[in-house]
XYZ file of C-alpha atoms in Angstrom:
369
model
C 20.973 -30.620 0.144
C 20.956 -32.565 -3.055
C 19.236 -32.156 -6.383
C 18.738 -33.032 -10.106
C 18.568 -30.000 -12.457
C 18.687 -28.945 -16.201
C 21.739 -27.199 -17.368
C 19.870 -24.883 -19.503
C 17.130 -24.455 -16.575
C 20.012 -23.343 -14.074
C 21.728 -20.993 -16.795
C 18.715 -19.468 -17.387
C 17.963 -18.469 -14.003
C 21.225 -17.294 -13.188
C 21.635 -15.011 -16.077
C 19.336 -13.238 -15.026
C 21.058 -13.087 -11.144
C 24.399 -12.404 -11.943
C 23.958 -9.276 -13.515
C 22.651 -7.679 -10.062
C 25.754 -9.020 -8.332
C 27.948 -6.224 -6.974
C 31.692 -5.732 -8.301
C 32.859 -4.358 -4.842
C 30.046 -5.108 -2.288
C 29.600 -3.412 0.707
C 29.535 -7.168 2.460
C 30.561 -10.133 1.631
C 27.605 -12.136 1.201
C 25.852 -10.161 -1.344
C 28.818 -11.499 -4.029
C 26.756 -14.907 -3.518
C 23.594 -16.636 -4.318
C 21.089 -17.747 -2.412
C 20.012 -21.486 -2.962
C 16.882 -22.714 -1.003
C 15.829 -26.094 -1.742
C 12.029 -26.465 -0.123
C 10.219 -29.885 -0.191
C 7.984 -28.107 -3.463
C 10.676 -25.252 -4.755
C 14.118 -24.446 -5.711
C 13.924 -20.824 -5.389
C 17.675 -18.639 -6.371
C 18.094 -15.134 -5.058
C 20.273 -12.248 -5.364
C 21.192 -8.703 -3.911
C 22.791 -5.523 -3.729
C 20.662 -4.416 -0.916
C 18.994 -1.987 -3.815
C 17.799 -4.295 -6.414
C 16.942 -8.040 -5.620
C 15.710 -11.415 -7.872
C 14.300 -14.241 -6.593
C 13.651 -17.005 -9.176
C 12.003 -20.438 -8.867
C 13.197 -23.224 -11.456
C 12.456 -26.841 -11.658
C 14.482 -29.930 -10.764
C 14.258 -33.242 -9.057
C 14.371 -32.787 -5.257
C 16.229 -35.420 -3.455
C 17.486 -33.729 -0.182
C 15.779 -30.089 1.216
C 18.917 -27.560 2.317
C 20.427 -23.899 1.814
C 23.450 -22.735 0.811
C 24.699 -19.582 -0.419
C 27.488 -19.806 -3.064
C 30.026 -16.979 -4.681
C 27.861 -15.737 -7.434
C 30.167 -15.079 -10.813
C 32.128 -17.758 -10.258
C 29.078 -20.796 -9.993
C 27.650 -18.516 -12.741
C 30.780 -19.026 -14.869
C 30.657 -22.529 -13.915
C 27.352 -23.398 -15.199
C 27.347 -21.181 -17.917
C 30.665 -23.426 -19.632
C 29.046 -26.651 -18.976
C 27.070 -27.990 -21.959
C 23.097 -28.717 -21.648
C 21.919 -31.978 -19.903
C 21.342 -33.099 -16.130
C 23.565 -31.784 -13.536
C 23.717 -32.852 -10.265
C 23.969 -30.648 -6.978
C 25.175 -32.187 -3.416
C 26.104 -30.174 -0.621
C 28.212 -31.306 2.283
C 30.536 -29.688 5.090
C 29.729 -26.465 2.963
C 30.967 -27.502 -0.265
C 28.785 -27.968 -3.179
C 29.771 -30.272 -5.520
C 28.317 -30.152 -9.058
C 28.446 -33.728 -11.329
C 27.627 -33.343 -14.932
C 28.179 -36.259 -17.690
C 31.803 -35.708 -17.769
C 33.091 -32.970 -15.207
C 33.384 -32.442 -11.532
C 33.502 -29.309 -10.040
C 33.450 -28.085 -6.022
C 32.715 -24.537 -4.681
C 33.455 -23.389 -1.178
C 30.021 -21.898 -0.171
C 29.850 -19.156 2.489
C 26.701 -19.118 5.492
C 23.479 -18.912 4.268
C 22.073 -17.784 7.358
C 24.285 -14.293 6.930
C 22.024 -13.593 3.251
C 19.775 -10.198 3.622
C 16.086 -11.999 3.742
C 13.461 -10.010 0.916
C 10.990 -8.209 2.561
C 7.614 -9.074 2.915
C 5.169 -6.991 0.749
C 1.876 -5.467 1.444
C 0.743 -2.573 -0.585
C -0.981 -1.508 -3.427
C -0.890 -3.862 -6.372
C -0.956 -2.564 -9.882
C -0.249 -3.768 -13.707
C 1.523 -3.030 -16.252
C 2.004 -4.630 -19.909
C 5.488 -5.866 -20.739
C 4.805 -3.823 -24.014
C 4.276 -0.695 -22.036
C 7.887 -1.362 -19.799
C 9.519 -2.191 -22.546
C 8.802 1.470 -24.370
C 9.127 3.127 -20.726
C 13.049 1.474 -20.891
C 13.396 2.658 -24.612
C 12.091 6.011 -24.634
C 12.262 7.388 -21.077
C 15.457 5.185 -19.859
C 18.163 6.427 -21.596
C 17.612 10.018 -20.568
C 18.473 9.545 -17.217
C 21.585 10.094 -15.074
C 24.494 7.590 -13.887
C 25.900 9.671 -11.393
C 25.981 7.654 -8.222
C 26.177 10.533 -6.476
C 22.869 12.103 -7.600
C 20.534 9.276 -7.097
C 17.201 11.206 -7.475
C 18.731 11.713 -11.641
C 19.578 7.952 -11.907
C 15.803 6.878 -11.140
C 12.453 7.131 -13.013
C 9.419 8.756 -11.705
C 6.222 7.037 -11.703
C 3.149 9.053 -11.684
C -0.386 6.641 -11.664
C -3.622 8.889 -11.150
C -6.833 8.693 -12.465
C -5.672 9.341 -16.341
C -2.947 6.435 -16.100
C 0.354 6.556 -15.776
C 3.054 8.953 -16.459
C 6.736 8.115 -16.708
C 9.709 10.807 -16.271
C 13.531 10.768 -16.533
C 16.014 13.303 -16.535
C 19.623 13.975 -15.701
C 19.491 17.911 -15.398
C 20.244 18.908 -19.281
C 17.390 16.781 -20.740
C 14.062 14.956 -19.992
C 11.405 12.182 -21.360
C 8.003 12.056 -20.452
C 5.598 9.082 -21.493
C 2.038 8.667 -21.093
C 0.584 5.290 -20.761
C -2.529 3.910 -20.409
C -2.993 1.552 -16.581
C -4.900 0.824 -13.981
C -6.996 3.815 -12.972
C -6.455 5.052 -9.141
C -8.760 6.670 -7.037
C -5.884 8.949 -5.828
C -2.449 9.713 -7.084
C 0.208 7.659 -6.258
C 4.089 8.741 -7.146
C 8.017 6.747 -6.550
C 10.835 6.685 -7.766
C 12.282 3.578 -9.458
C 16.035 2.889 -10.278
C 16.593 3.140 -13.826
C 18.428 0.062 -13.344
C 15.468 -1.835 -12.228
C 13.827 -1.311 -15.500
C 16.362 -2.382 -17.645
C 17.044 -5.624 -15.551
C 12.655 -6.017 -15.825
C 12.780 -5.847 -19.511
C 15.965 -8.127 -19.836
C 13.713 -10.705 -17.514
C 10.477 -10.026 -19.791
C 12.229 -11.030 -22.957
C 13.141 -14.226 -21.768
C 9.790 -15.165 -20.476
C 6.119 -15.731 -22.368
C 4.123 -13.160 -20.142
C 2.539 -10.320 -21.455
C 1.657 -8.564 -17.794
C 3.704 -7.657 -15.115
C 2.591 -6.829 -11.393
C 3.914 -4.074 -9.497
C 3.019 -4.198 -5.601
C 4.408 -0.905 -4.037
C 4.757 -0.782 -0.049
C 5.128 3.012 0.788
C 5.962 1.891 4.629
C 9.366 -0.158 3.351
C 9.670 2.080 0.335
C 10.005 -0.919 -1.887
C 8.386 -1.786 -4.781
C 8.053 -6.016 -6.170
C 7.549 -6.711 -9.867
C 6.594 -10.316 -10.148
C 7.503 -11.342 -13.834
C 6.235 -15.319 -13.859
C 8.593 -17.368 -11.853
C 10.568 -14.524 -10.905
C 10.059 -11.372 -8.481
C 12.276 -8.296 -8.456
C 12.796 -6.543 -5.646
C 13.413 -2.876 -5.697
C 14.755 -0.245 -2.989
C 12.875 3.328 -4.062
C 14.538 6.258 -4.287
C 14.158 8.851 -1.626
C 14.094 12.851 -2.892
C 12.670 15.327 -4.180
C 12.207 14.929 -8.009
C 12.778 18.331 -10.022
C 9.818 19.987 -11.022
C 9.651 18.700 -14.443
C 6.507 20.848 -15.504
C 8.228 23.928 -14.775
C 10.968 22.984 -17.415
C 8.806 22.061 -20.452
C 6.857 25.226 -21.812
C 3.147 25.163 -22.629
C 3.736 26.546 -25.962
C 6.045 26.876 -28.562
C 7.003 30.082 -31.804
C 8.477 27.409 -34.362
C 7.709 23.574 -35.583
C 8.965 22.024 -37.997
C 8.774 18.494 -39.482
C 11.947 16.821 -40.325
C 12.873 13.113 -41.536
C 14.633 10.633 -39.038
C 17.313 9.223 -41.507
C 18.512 12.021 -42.996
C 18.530 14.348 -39.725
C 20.167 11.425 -37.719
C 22.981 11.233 -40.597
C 23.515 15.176 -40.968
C 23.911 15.280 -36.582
C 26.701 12.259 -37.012
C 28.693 14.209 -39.966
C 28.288 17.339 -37.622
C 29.690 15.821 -34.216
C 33.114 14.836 -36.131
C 33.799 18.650 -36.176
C 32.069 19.225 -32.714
C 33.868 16.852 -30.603
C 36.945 19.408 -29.749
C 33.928 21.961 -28.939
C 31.972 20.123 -26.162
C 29.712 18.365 -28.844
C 28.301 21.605 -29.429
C 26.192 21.950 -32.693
C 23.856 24.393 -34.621
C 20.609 24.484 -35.742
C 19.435 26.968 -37.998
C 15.796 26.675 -39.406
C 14.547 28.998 -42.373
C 11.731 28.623 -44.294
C 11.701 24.885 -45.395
C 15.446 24.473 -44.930
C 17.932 23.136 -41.827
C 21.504 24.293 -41.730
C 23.449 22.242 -39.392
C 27.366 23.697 -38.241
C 29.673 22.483 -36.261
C 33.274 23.848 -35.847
C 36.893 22.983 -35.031
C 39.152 24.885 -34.005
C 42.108 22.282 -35.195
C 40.073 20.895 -38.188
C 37.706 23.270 -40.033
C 33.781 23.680 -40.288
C 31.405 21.381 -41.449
C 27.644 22.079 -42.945
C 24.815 19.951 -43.966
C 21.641 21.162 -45.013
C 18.413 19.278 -45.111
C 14.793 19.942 -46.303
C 12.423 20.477 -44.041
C 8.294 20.914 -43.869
C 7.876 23.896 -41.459
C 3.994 24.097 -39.401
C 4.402 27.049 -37.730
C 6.633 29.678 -37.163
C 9.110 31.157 -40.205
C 12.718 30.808 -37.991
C 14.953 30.025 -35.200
C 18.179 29.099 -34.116
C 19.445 27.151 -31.636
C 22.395 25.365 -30.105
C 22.670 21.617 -28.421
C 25.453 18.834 -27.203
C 24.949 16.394 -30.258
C 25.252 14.137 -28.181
C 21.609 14.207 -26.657
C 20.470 14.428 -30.267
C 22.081 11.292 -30.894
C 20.894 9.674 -28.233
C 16.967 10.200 -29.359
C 17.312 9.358 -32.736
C 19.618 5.943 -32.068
C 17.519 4.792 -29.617
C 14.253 5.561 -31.021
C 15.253 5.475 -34.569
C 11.677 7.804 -35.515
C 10.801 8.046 -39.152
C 9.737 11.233 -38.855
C 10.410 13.918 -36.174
C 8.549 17.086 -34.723
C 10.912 19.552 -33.626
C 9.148 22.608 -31.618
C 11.055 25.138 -30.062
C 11.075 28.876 -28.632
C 14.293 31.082 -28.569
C 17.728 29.923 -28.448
C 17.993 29.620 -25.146
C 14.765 28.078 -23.888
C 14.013 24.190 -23.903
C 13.211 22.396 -27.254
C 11.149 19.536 -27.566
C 11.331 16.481 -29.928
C 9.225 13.702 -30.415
C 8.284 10.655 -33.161
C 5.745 12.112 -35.699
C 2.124 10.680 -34.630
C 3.486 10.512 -30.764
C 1.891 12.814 -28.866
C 1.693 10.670 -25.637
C 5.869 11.428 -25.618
C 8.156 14.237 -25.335
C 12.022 14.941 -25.267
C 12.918 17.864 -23.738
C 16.950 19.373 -24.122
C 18.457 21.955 -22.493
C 20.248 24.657 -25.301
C 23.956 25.864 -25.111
C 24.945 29.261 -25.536
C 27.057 29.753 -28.492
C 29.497 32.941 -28.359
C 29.567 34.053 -31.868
């Protein structure tokens, strides 16, 4: 095998590959890369056996071959070279890599021992990068990262004949998110890796395509995103999702209408005092007034009170970790915020002001007076 190739071409692709590369893999070969030189393609792939990327790139062929090389450190290789034509030989499994004024050689392992990508047929859908880039932002983050629970570490995908609706939890709180797609003739459900999506919208952003196509294979349980040059292969999740419609209510006593900046500023001055509590803080609405407490037991008390536009209802109370709080209002950073709740120990639901395709669902605490 032997090929010409653009630094900046190579480092391209294989930022996006290294990222999927297992720390401790469960075999050897999936700490590699997979380079296929065709007589029309040099096509890179990597694994973890649950989330793949194959990526073509383009280069002067001279000699067709495979090889599959240690991933992080041909990645760290490339990646400290500067721009400009390298040069790829292999021979006696070693590749050797010539730019203008270095020389480096890798010992590669057997190509023949890399997992081969499955071959796809299914049902092919769309989806706009817009739309998977607000699915990662506002649905992503509420997920779990408990290995051990995968069902919680995975999104749910929901396409029927209204569109599509997107779900993530981790047992305390959930996001749901309608978007408009493709209309189906019946519904169709998976579960992605949360994972997956972030690594999709990390390949969008580097790439000038506004679609992305989603072929789903119930048979192999694997899904394909094809993102330009570049296909990601995804291992669903098998389980039983919770019954998320059981959790959020149908209707809510109190809502109230409170700005982003100011209630994201009051929650951080409240979680210096709640951190020896479990994060725990308090919520007190009146009539057109927030009360926010949080206590230490080694420190003292803190309160911050805010003005707020209340819709319906005249009060409540309620307790949360801050830190889902938080989490909303950093990564969605809303201007304005409708808070709807019940009692103090049923679910609560925020979303953005003007939103109503979203919803954020916590859990309460129960606060022993």
């Amino acid at each position: 095998m032997k090929l010409e190739i653009l630094q900046e071409n190579l480092n391209t692709a294989l930022t996006q590959l290294h990222r999927i590369i297992p720390n401790k893999p469960q075999l050897p070969i999936l700490s590699s890369i997979l380079i296929d030189v065709s007589k029309s393609n040099i096509t890179l792939s990597a694994t973890d056996l649950y989330v793949g990327i194959k990526t073509t790139i383009s280069g002067k062929i001279i000699e067709t071959g495979k090889l599959a090389i240690p991933g992080k450190i041909f990645y760290s290789s490339i990646n400290s070279l500067n721009p400009g034509k390298l040069t790829l030989s292999l021979k006696e499994n070693t590749l050797t890599i010539n730019s203008q004024n270095n020389k480096t050689t890798i010992q590669c392992l057997d190509a023949t021992d890399f997992p081969d990508f499955p071959v796809m047929n299914g049902e092919t859908h769309s989806l706009s990068t817009v739309s998977l880039e607000n699915i990662q932002k506002m649905v992503g983050f509420s997920t779990s990262i408990d290995p051990t629970r995968p069902v919680l570490t995975s999104l749910l995908f929901q396409f029927d004949q209204d569109g599509l609706l997107v779900v993530g939890t981790d047992g305390f709180r959930l996001s749901t998110l309608k978007l408009p797609a493709e209309k189906m003739d019946s519904n169709v459900q998976f579960l992605v890796p949360a994972k997956a999506i972030n690594e999709v919208t990390k390949i969008t952003s580097t790439q000038d395509v506004e679609v992305v196509s989603l072929k789903i294979s119930e048979e192999l349980k694997q899904l394909v995103m094809e993102i330009g040059s570049t296909q990601l292969f995804v291992r669903l999740i098998e389980g039983e999702y919770p019954p998320f419609n059981k959790i959020i209510p149908t209707q809510y006593l109190f809502e109230a209408e409170l700005d982003g900046a100011e209630f994201g500023n009051q929650l951080k001055r409240a979680q210096i005092f709640a951190r020896e509590s479990s994060n725990i803080i308090r919520l007190k609405f009146s009539k057109n007034e927030l009360l926010i407490t949080a206590v230490s037991s080694s420190y003292g008390k803190h309160e911050g009170k805010m003005n707020i536009e209340v819709n319906d209802g005249e009060e409540g109370e309620i307790a949360f970790n801050s830190k889902y709080l938080l989490d909303f209002m950093s990564t969605l950073k809303p201007e304005k915020i409708k808070f709807l709740m019940n009692e103090s120990l049923t679910p609560a639901m925020m979303r953005p002001d003007n939103q109503e395709n979203y919803q954020y669902v916590v859990m309460p605490f129960r606060v022993n007076e």
